[in-house]
Coordinates of N, CA and C in Angstrom, one line a residue:
Chain A
X1 N -10.9 -13.3 -8.9 CA -9.9 -12.5 -8.1 C -9.3 -11.4 -9.0
X2 N -9.1 -10.3 -8.4 CA -8.4 -9.2 -9.1 C -6.9 -9.6 -9.2
X3 N -6.4 -9.3 -10.4 CA -5.0 -9.6 -10.6 C -4.3 -8.4 -11.1
X4 N -3.2 -8.0 -10.4 CA -2.4 -6.9 -10.7 C -1.0 -7.4 -11.0
X5 N -0.5 -7.3 -12.2 CA 0.8 -7.8 -12.5 C 1.8 -6.7 -12.8
X6 N 3.1 -6.9 -12.5 CA 4.1 -6.0 -12.7 C 5.2 -6.7 -13.6
X7 N 5.7 -6.0 -14.5 CA 6.5 -6.6 -15.6 C 7.8 -7.3 -15.1
X8 N 8.4 -6.7 -14.0 CA 9.6 -7.3 -13.5 C 9.6 -7.4 -12.0
X9 N 10.2 -8.4 -11.4 CA 10.3 -8.5 -10.0 C 11.6 -7.8 -9.5
X10 N 12.6 -7.9 -10.3 CA 13.9 -7.3 -10.0 C 14.5 -6.6 -11.2
X11 N 15.0 -5.4 -11.0 CA 15.7 -4.7 -12.0 C 17.0 -4.1 -11.5
X12 N 18.0 -4.1 -12.3 CA 19.3 -3.4 -12.0 C 19.5 -2.4 -13.2
X13 N 19.7 -1.1 -12.8 CA 19.9 -0.1 -13.9 C 21.1 0.8 -13.4
X14 N 21.6 1.5 -14.4 CA 22.7 2.4 -14.1 C 22.2 3.8 -14.0
X15 N 22.9 4.6 -13.2 CA 22.6 6.1 -13.1 C 22.5 6.7 -14.5
X16 N 21.4 7.5 -14.7 CA 21.2 8.2 -15.9 C 20.3 7.4 -16.9
X17 N 20.1 6.1 -16.7 CA 19.3 5.4 -17.7 C 17.8 5.8 -17.5
X18 N 17.1 5.6 -18.6 CA 15.6 5.8 -18.6 C 15.0 4.4 -18.3
X19 N 14.2 4.4 -17.3 CA 13.6 3.1 -16.8 C 12.1 3.1 -16.9
X20 N 11.6 2.0 -17.4 CA 10.1 1.8 -17.5 C 9.7 0.7 -16.6
X21 N 8.7 1.0 -15.8 CA 8.0 -0.1 -15.0 C 6.6 -0.2 -15.4
X22 N 6.2 -1.4 -15.7 CA 4.9 -1.6 -16.3 C 4.0 -2.3 -15.3
X23 N 2.7 -2.0 -15.4 CA 1.7 -2.6 -14.5 C 0.4 -2.8 -15.3
X24 N -0.1 -4.0 -15.1 CA -1.4 -4.4 -15.8 C -2.4 -4.9 -14.8
X25 N -3.6 -4.5 -14.9 CA -4.7 -5.1 -14.1 C -5.8 -5.6 -15.0
X26 N -6.4 -6.7 -14.5 CA -7.4 -7.4 -15.4 C -8.8 -7.3 -15.0
X27 N -9.1 -6.2 -14.2 CA -10.5 -6.1 -13.6 C -11.2 -4.9 -14.1
X28 N -10.8 -4.2 -15.1 CA -11.5 -3.1 -15.6 C -11.6 -1.9 -14.6
X29 N -10.6 -1.8 -13.8 CA -10.6 -0.7 -12.7 C -10.3 0.6 -13.3
X30 N -11.0 1.7 -12.8 CA -10.8 3.0 -13.3 C -9.5 3.6 -12.8
X31 N -9.1 3.3 -11.5 CA -8.0 4.0 -10.8 C -6.8 3.0 -10.8
X32 N -5.6 3.6 -11.0 CA -4.4 2.9 -10.9 C -3.4 3.8 -10.2
X33 N -2.5 3.2 -9.4 CA -1.6 3.9 -8.5 C -0.2 3.4 -8.6
X34 N 0.8 4.3 -8.4 CA 2.2 3.8 -8.2 C 2.7 4.4 -6.9
X35 N 3.3 3.4 -6.1 CA 3.9 3.8 -4.8 C 5.3 3.3 -4.8
X36 N 6.1 4.0 -3.9 CA 7.4 3.4 -3.6 C 7.4 3.0 -2.1
X37 N 8.1 2.0 -1.8 CA 8.1 1.5 -0.4 C 9.6 1.5 0.1
X38 N 9.8 2.2 1.2 CA 11.1 2.2 1.8 C 11.0 1.9 3.2
X39 N 12.0 1.2 3.8 CA 12.0 0.8 5.2 C 11.7 1.9 6.2
X40 N 10.7 1.7 7.0 CA 10.3 2.7 8.0 C 9.4 3.8 7.5
X41 N 9.2 3.9 6.2 CA 8.4 5.0 5.7 C 7.1 4.5 5.1
X42 N 6.9 3.2 5.2 CA 5.6 2.7 4.6 C 5.6 2.9 3.1
X43 N 4.5 3.0 2.5 CA 4.3 3.3 1.1 C 4.0 4.8 0.9
X44 N 4.6 5.3 -0.1 CA 4.3 6.7 -0.5 C 3.9 6.8 -1.9
X45 N 2.8 7.6 -2.2 CA 2.2 7.7 -3.5 C 3.0 8.6 -4.4
X46 N 3.4 8.0 -5.6 CA 4.1 8.8 -6.6 C 3.2 9.5 -7.5
X47 N 2.3 8.7 -8.2 CA 1.3 9.2 -9.1 C 0.1 8.3 -9.1
X48 N -1.0 8.8 -9.5 CA -2.1 8.0 -9.8 C -2.9 8.4 -11.0
X49 N -3.7 7.5 -11.5 CA -4.5 7.8 -12.7 C -5.9 7.4 -12.5
X50 N -6.9 8.3 -12.8 CA -8.3 8.0 -12.6 C -9.0 7.7 -13.9
X51 N -8.3 7.8 -15.0 CA -8.9 7.4 -16.3 C -7.8 7.4 -17.3
X52 N -8.1 6.8 -18.5 CA -7.1 6.8 -19.5 C -6.6 8.2 -19.8
X53 N -5.4 8.3 -20.0 CA -4.7 9.6 -20.3 C -4.8 10.6 -19.2
X54 N -5.4 10.3 -18.0 CA -5.5 11.3 -16.9 C -4.6 10.8 -15.8
X55 N -3.9 11.8 -15.2 CA -3.0 11.5 -14.1 C -3.0 12.6 -13.1
X56 N -2.6 12.3 -11.9 CA -2.5 13.3 -10.9 C -1.2 13.0 -10.0
X57 N -0.5 14.0 -9.6 CA 0.7 13.8 -8.8 C 0.3 13.3 -7.4
X58 N 1.1 12.5 -6.9 CA 1.0 12.1 -5.5 C 1.9 12.9 -4.6
X59 N 2.4 12.3 -3.6 CA 3.2 13.0 -2.6 C 4.7 13.2 -3.0
X60 N 5.2 12.3 -3.9 CA 6.6 12.4 -4.2 C 6.8 12.2 -5.7
X61 N 6.3 13.1 -6.6 CA 6.4 12.8 -8.0 C 7.7 13.2 -8.7
X62 N 8.6 13.9 -7.9 CA 9.8 14.5 -8.5 C 10.7 13.3 -9.1
X63 N 11.1 13.5 -10.3 CA 12.0 12.5 -10.9 C 11.2 11.3 -11.6
X64 N 9.9 11.4 -11.6 CA 9.1 10.3 -12.2 C 8.0 10.9 -13.1
X65 N 7.6 10.1 -14.1 CA 6.4 10.5 -14.9 C 5.7 9.2 -15.1
X66 N 4.5 9.3 -15.6 CA 3.6 8.1 -15.9 C 2.9 8.2 -17.2
X67 N 2.4 7.1 -17.6 CA 1.7 7.0 -18.9 C 0.5 6.0 -18.7
X68 N -0.7 6.4 -19.2 CA -1.8 5.5 -19.2 C -2.5 5.7 -20.5
X69 N -2.1 4.9 -21.5 CA -2.7 4.9 -22.8 C -3.9 3.9 -23.0
X70 N -3.9 2.9 -22.2 CA -5.0 1.9 -22.1 C -5.5 1.8 -20.7
X71 N -6.7 1.4 -20.5 CA -7.3 1.4 -19.2 C -6.6 0.4 -18.3
X72 N -6.1 -0.7 -18.9 CA -5.6 -1.8 -18.0 C -4.1 -1.6 -17.7
X73 N -3.4 -0.7 -18.3 CA -2.0 -0.6 -18.2 C -1.6 0.8 -17.7
X74 N -0.6 0.8 -16.8 CA -0.2 2.1 -16.2 C 1.3 1.9 -16.0
X75 N 2.1 2.8 -16.6 CA 3.5 2.8 -16.7 C 4.1 3.9 -15.8
X76 N 5.2 3.5 -15.1 CA 6.0 4.5 -14.4 C 7.3 4.6 -15.1
X77 N 7.7 5.9 -15.3 CA 8.9 6.2 -16.0 C 9.9 7.0 -15.1
X78 N 11.1 6.5 -15.0 CA 12.2 7.2 -14.4 C 13.0 7.8 -15.5
X79 N 12.9 9.1 -15.7 CA 13.5 9.8 -16.9 C 15.0 9.6 -16.9
X80 N 15.6 9.8 -15.7 CA 17.1 9.6 -15.6 C 17.3 9.1 -14.2
X81 N 17.5 7.8 -14.2 CA 17.6 7.1 -12.9 C 18.7 7.6 -12.0
X82 N 18.4 7.7 -10.7 CA 19.4 8.1 -9.8 C 19.5 7.1 -8.6
X83 N 20.6 7.1 -7.9 CA 20.7 6.1 -6.8 C 19.7 6.2 -5.8
X84 N 19.2 7.4 -5.5 CA 18.1 7.6 -4.5 C 16.8 7.1 -5.0
X85 N 16.7 6.6 -6.2 CA 15.5 5.9 -6.6 C 15.5 4.4 -6.5
X86 N 16.6 3.9 -5.9 CA 16.7 2.5 -5.5 C 15.6 2.3 -4.4
X87 N 14.7 1.4 -4.7 CA 13.5 1.2 -3.9 C 12.7 0.0 -4.4
X88 N 11.6 -0.3 -3.6 CA 10.6 -1.3 -4.1 C 9.4 -0.4 -4.6
X89 N 9.0 -0.8 -5.8 CA 7.9 0.0 -6.4 C 6.7 -0.9 -6.5
X90 N 5.5 -0.4 -6.0 CA 4.3 -1.2 -6.0 C 3.2 -0.5 -6.8
X91 N 2.6 -1.3 -7.6 CA 1.4 -0.8 -8.4 C 0.1 -1.3 -7.7
X92 N -0.9 -0.5 -7.8 CA -2.2 -0.9 -7.2 C -3.3 -0.4 -8.2
X93 N -4.5 -1.0 -8.0 CA -5.7 -0.5 -8.7 C -6.9 -0.6 -7.8
X94 N -7.9 0.2 -8.2 CA -9.2 0.2 -7.4 C -10.3 0.5 -8.4
X95 N -11.5 0.0 -8.2 CA -12.6 0.1 -9.2 C -12.9 1.6 -9.5
X96 N -13.3 2.4 -8.5 CA -13.8 3.7 -8.8 C -13.2 4.8 -8.0
X97 N -12.4 4.5 -7.0 CA -11.7 5.5 -6.2 C -12.5 6.1 -5.1
X98 N -13.5 5.5 -4.6 CA -14.2 6.0 -3.4 C -13.4 5.7 -2.1
X99 N -13.7 6.5 -1.1 CA -12.8 6.5 0.1 C -12.9 5.1 0.8
X100 N -14.0 4.3 0.6 CA -14.1 3.1 1.4 C -13.5 1.9 0.6
X101 N -13.0 2.2 -0.6 CA -12.7 1.1 -1.5 C -11.3 0.5 -1.2
X102 N -11.2 -0.8 -1.4 CA -9.9 -1.5 -1.3 C -9.1 -1.2 -2.5
X103 N -7.8 -1.1 -2.3 CA -6.8 -1.1 -3.4 C -6.2 -2.4 -3.5
X104 N -6.0 -2.9 -4.7 CA -5.4 -4.2 -5.0 C -4.0 -4.0 -5.5
X105 N -3.0 -4.7 -4.9 CA -1.6 -4.5 -5.1 C -1.0 -5.6 -6.0
X106 N 0.0 -5.2 -6.8 CA 0.8 -6.1 -7.5 C 2.0 -6.6 -6.6
X107 N 2.8 -7.5 -7.0 CA 3.8 -8.1 -6.2 C 5.0 -7.2 -6.0
X108 N 5.1 -6.1 -6.7 CA 6.3 -5.2 -6.6 C 7.4 -5.5 -7.5
X109 N 8.2 -4.4 -7.8 CA 9.4 -4.4 -8.5 C 10.5 -3.8 -7.7
X110 N 11.5 -4.6 -7.4 CA 12.7 -4.1 -6.6 C 13.7 -3.6 -7.6
X111 N 13.9 -2.3 -7.5 CA 14.8 -1.6 -8.4 C 16.1 -1.2 -7.7
X112 N 17.2 -1.6 -8.3 CA 18.5 -1.1 -7.8 C 19.2 -0.3 -8.9
X113 N 19.5 1.0 -8.5 CA 20.2 1.9 -9.4 C 21.7 2.0 -9.0
X114 N 22.6 1.6 -9.9 CA 24.0 1.7 -9.5 C 24.7 2.9 -10.0
Chain B
X1 N -5.0 17.5 6.7 CA -4.0 16.5 6.4 C -4.2 15.2 7.3
X2 N -3.9 14.1 6.7 CA -4.0 12.9 7.5 C -2.6 12.3 7.7
X3 N -2.5 11.5 8.8 CA -1.3 10.8 9.1 C -1.6 9.6 9.9
X4 N -0.7 8.6 9.8 CA -0.8 7.4 10.5 C 0.5 7.1 11.3
X5 N 0.4 6.7 12.5 CA 1.6 6.3 13.3 C 1.4 4.9 13.8
X6 N 2.3 4.0 13.4 CA 2.3 2.7 14.0 C 3.4 2.7 15.1
X7 N 3.0 2.4 16.3 CA 3.8 2.7 17.5 C 4.9 1.8 17.7
X8 N 4.9 0.6 17.0 CA 6.0 -0.3 17.1 C 6.5 -0.7 15.7
X9 N 7.8 -0.5 15.5 CA 8.4 -0.9 14.2 C 8.6 -2.4 14.1
X10 N 8.8 -3.1 15.3 CA 9.0 -4.5 15.4 C 8.2 -5.1 16.6
X11 N 7.6 -6.2 16.4 CA 6.9 -6.9 17.4 C 7.4 -8.4 17.4
X12 N 7.7 -8.9 18.5 CA 8.1 -10.3 18.6 C 7.2 -11.1 19.5
X13 N 6.6 -12.2 19.0 CA 5.7 -12.9 19.9 C 6.0 -14.4 19.7
X14 N 5.6 -15.2 20.7 CA 5.7 -16.6 20.6 C 4.5 -17.2 20.0
X15 N 4.6 -18.3 19.3 CA 3.5 -19.0 18.6 C 2.5 -19.3 19.7
X16 N 1.2 -19.0 19.4 CA 0.1 -19.4 20.4 C -0.2 -18.2 21.3
X17 N 0.6 -17.2 21.3 CA 0.3 -16.0 22.2 C -0.4 -14.9 21.5
X18 N -1.0 -14.0 22.2 CA -1.8 -12.9 21.5 C -0.8 -11.9 20.7
X19 N -1.3 -11.4 19.7 CA -0.6 -10.3 18.9 C -1.4 -9.0 19.1
X20 N -0.7 -7.9 19.3 CA -1.2 -6.6 19.3 C -0.4 -5.7 18.5
X21 N -0.9 -5.1 17.5 CA -0.2 -4.1 16.7 C -1.0 -2.7 16.8
X22 N -0.2 -1.7 17.2 CA -0.9 -0.5 17.6 C -0.8 0.6 16.5
X23 N -1.9 1.3 16.3 CA -2.0 2.3 15.2 C -2.8 3.4 15.7
X24 N -2.3 4.6 15.5 CA -3.0 5.9 15.8 C -3.0 6.7 14.5
X25 N -4.1 7.4 14.3 CA -4.3 8.1 13.1 C -4.7 9.6 13.4
X26 N -4.6 10.4 12.4 CA -5.2 11.7 12.5 C -5.8 12.0 11.1
X27 N -7.0 12.5 11.1 CA -7.7 12.8 9.9 C -8.7 13.9 10.1
X28 N -8.8 14.7 9.1 CA -9.8 15.9 9.2 C -11.2 15.4 9.1
X29 N -11.4 14.3 8.5 CA -12.8 13.8 8.2 C -13.0 12.4 8.8
X30 N -14.2 11.9 8.8 CA -14.4 10.6 9.2 C -13.7 9.6 8.3
X31 N -12.7 9.0 8.8 CA -11.9 8.2 7.9 C -12.4 6.8 7.6
X32 N -11.9 6.2 6.6 CA -11.9 4.8 6.4 C -10.5 4.3 6.7
X33 N -10.4 3.2 7.4 CA -9.2 2.7 7.9 C -9.0 1.2 7.5
X34 N -7.7 0.9 7.2 CA -7.4 -0.4 6.7 C -6.2 -1.0 7.4
X35 N -6.1 -2.3 7.4 CA -4.9 -3.0 7.7 C -4.6 -3.9 6.6
X36 N -3.3 -3.7 6.1 CA -2.8 -4.6 5.0 C -1.6 -5.4 5.6
X37 N -1.4 -6.6 5.0 CA -0.3 -7.4 5.4 C 0.6 -7.7 4.1
X38 N 1.9 -7.7 4.4 CA 2.8 -8.0 3.3 C 3.8 -9.1 3.7
X39 N 3.6 -10.3 3.1 CA 4.5 -11.4 3.4 C 5.8 -11.2 2.6
X40 N 6.9 -11.8 3.0 CA 8.2 -11.6 2.3 C 8.1 -11.8 0.8
X41 N 8.5 -10.8 0.0 CA 8.6 -10.9 -1.4 C 7.2 -11.0 -2.1
X42 N 6.2 -10.5 -1.4 CA 4.8 -10.5 -1.9 C 4.3 -9.1 -1.9
X43 N 3.2 -8.9 -2.6 CA 2.5 -7.6 -2.6 C 1.6 -7.5 -1.3
X44 N 0.9 -6.4 -1.2 CA 0.1 -6.2 0.0 C -1.3 -6.8 -0.2
X45 N -1.7 -7.4 0.9 CA -3.0 -8.1 0.9 C -3.9 -7.4 2.0
X46 N -5.2 -7.2 1.7 CA -6.1 -6.6 2.7 C -6.4 -7.6 3.8
X47 N -6.2 -7.1 5.0 CA -6.6 -7.9 6.2 C -8.0 -7.6 6.6
X48 N -8.3 -6.3 6.7 CA -9.6 -5.9 7.1 C -9.7 -4.4 6.9
X49 N -11.0 -3.9 7.0 CA -11.2 -2.4 6.8 C -12.4 -1.9 7.6
X50 N -12.3 -0.7 8.1 CA -13.4 0.0 8.8 C -13.9 1.1 7.9
X51 N -15.3 1.1 7.7 CA -15.8 2.1 6.8 C -17.1 2.7 7.4
X52 N -17.1 2.9 8.7 CA -18.1 3.6 9.5 C -19.3 2.8 9.8
X53 N -19.2 1.5 9.8 CA -20.3 0.6 10.2 C -19.9 0.1 11.7
X54 N -19.8 -1.1 11.9 CA -19.4 -1.6 13.2 C -18.0 -1.2 13.6
X55 N -17.8 -0.8 14.9 CA -16.5 -0.4 15.3 C -15.5 -1.5 15.5
X56 N -16.0 -2.7 15.7 CA -15.2 -3.9 15.8 C -15.2 -4.6 14.5
X57 N -14.1 -4.7 13.8 CA -14.0 -5.3 12.5 C -13.3 -6.6 12.5
X58 N -13.9 -7.6 11.9 CA -13.2 -8.9 11.8 C -12.6 -9.0 10.4
X59 N -11.4 -9.6 10.3 CA -10.8 -9.8 9.0 C -10.4 -11.2 8.8
X60 N -9.5 -11.4 7.9 CA -9.1 -12.8 7.5 C -8.1 -13.3 8.5
X61 N -7.9 -14.6 8.5 CA -6.9 -15.3 9.3 C -7.0 -15.0 10.8
X62 N -8.2 -14.7 11.3 CA -8.4 -14.5 12.8 C -8.1 -13.2 13.3
X63 N -7.7 -12.2 12.5 CA -7.4 -10.9 12.9 C -8.7 -10.0 13.1
X64 N -8.6 -9.1 14.0 CA -9.7 -8.1 14.2 C -9.1 -6.8 14.7
X65 N -9.8 -5.7 14.5 CA -9.4 -4.4 14.9 C -10.6 -3.6 15.4
X66 N -10.3 -2.7 16.3 CA -11.4 -1.9 16.9 C -11.1 -0.5 16.6
X67 N -12.1 0.2 16.0 CA -12.0 1.6 15.8 C -12.5 2.4 17.0
X68 N -11.6 3.2 17.6 CA -11.9 4.0 18.8 C -11.7 5.5 18.4
X69 N -12.8 6.2 18.1 CA -12.7 7.5 17.7 C -12.1 8.5 18.8
X70 N -12.5 8.2 20.0 CA -12.1 9.1 21.1 C -10.6 9.0 21.3
X71 N -10.0 7.9 21.0 CA -8.6 7.7 21.1 C -7.8 7.8 19.8
X72 N -8.5 8.0 18.7 CA -8.0 8.0 17.3 C -7.1 6.8 17.1
X73 N -7.6 5.6 17.5 CA -6.8 4.4 17.3 C -7.5 3.4 16.5
X74 N -6.7 2.5 16.0 CA -7.3 1.4 15.2 C -6.3 0.2 15.4
X75 N -6.2 -0.4 16.6 CA -5.3 -1.4 16.9 C -5.7 -2.8 16.3
X76 N -4.7 -3.5 15.9 CA -5.0 -4.9 15.3 C -4.6 -5.9 16.3
X77 N -5.5 -6.9 16.4 CA -5.2 -8.0 17.4 C -5.5 -9.4 16.8
X78 N -4.9 -10.4 17.4 CA -5.2 -11.8 17.1 C -5.0 -12.6 18.3
X79 N -5.9 -13.4 18.7 CA -5.8 -14.1 20.0 C -4.6 -15.0 20.1
X80 N -4.2 -15.7 19.0 CA -3.2 -16.7 19.0 C -2.4 -16.7 17.8
X81 N -1.1 -16.3 17.9 CA -0.2 -16.1 16.7 C 0.2 -17.5 16.1
X82 N 0.3 -17.5 14.8 CA 0.7 -18.6 14.1 C 2.0 -18.3 13.3
X83 N 2.8 -19.3 13.0 CA 4.1 -19.0 12.3 C 3.8 -18.3 11.0
X84 N 2.7 -18.5 10.4 CA 2.4 -17.9 9.1 C 2.1 -16.4 9.2
X85 N 1.9 -15.9 10.5 CA 1.6 -14.5 10.7 C 2.9 -13.7 10.6
X86 N 4.0 -14.3 10.5 CA 5.3 -13.5 10.4 C 5.3 -12.7 9.1
X87 N 5.3 -11.4 9.1 CA 5.1 -10.5 8.0 C 5.2 -9.1 8.4
X88 N 5.0 -8.2 7.5 CA 5.0 -6.8 7.8 C 3.5 -6.3 7.7
X89 N 3.1 -5.5 8.6 CA 1.7 -5.0 8.7 C 1.6 -3.5 8.6
X90 N 0.7 -3.0 7.8 CA 0.6 -1.6 7.5 C -0.8 -1.1 7.9
X91 N -0.9 -0.1 8.7 CA -2.1 0.6 9.0 C -2.3 1.7 8.0
X92 N -3.5 1.9 7.5 CA -3.7 2.8 6.4 C -5.0 3.6 6.6
X93 N -4.9 4.9 6.3 CA -6.1 5.8 6.4 C -6.4 6.2 5.0
X94 N -7.7 6.2 4.6 CA -8.1 6.6 3.3 C -9.0 7.8 3.4
X95 N -8.7 8.8 2.5 CA -9.5 10.0 2.4 C -9.8 10.3 0.9
X96 N -10.8 11.0 0.7 CA -11.2 11.2 -0.7 C -10.4 12.4 -1.3
X97 N -10.2 12.4 -2.5 CA -9.6 13.5 -3.2 C -10.6 13.9 -4.3
X98 N -10.3 14.9 -5.0 CA -11.1 15.3 -6.2 C -11.3 14.2 -7.1
X99 N -10.3 13.4 -7.3 CA -10.4 12.3 -8.2 C -9.6 11.1 -7.6
X100 N -10.4 10.1 -7.0 CA -9.7 8.9 -6.5 C -9.4 9.1 -5.0
X101 N -9.4 7.9 -4.3 CA -9.2 7.9 -2.9 C -7.6 7.9 -2.7
X102 N -7.2 8.6 -1.6 CA -5.8 8.6 -1.3 C -5.5 7.8 0.0
X103 N -4.6 6.9 -0.1 CA -4.2 6.1 1.0 C -2.9 6.8 1.7
X104 N -3.0 6.9 3.0 CA -1.8 7.3 3.7 C -1.4 6.1 4.6
X105 N -0.1 5.7 4.5 CA 0.4 4.5 5.1 C 1.2 4.9 6.4
X106 N 1.0 4.0 7.4 CA 2.0 4.0 8.5 C 3.3 3.4 8.1
X107 N 4.3 3.5 9.0 CA 5.6 3.1 8.6 C 5.8 1.6 8.6
X108 N 4.8 0.9 9.1 CA 4.9 -0.6 9.1 C 5.3 -1.2 10.4
X109 N 4.8 -2.4 10.8 CA 5.3 -3.1 11.9 C 5.6 -4.5 11.4
X110 N 6.9 -4.9 11.7 CA 7.3 -6.2 11.3 C 7.1 -7.2 12.5
X111 N 6.4 -8.3 12.2 CA 6.1 -9.2 13.2 C 7.0 -10.5 13.1
X112 N 7.6 -10.8 14.2 CA 8.4 -12.1 14.2 C 7.7 -13.0 15.1
X113 N 7.5 -14.3 14.7 CA 6.8 -15.3 15.5 C 7.8 -16.4 15.8
X114 N 8.0 -16.5 17.1 CA 9.0 -17.6 17.6 C 8.3 -18.9 17.9
X115 N 9.0 -20.0 17.6 CA 8.3 -21.3 17.8 C 8.2 -21.5 19.3

């Protein structure tokens, strides 16, 4: 079974803090993704990576950056957290990124920014 | 550009009765379509996917969906709801990008199952 793990289930941070969310997958997948989930909006893509050190912006990249130094790990960084970044963050991975491919999701990190 | 509309934000059914979750999509190309389920405090799990083979797709836990190109729909059904089906369901369209597939999610349908 594919396993995608996220470092924290719940986080509470203060406005202006730098926040790191970590994601690890154990199936040697090429592609990794970060989404945020908000009620009524479904999931929206923040960034994705198709190879080590390679990244591409998604639909809502503003206020976020990412890092992929190793194939199995993909980090989402909030440079200066703001209250409008309070949300559920979900990481996903897929083998090669073809259109028919399933993405496998982690359990999510619920972030509260005060 | 592609988009997905889930026509009901909430659906309430009684245990043992049929479930219907409605989804319409728009896509410039022949899409791949997915239904994912999210149980409380859990990640998303794939229920089923359509990838241009049979238009009637069977998934896990007794769910199935029918791809209707003329109606641009991909509705999810189950003949008999179980209490464990209480969850949020997402209809998703996948299109290819220069690098990696892109998923576009509907807003979700939350299912309540009454005893």
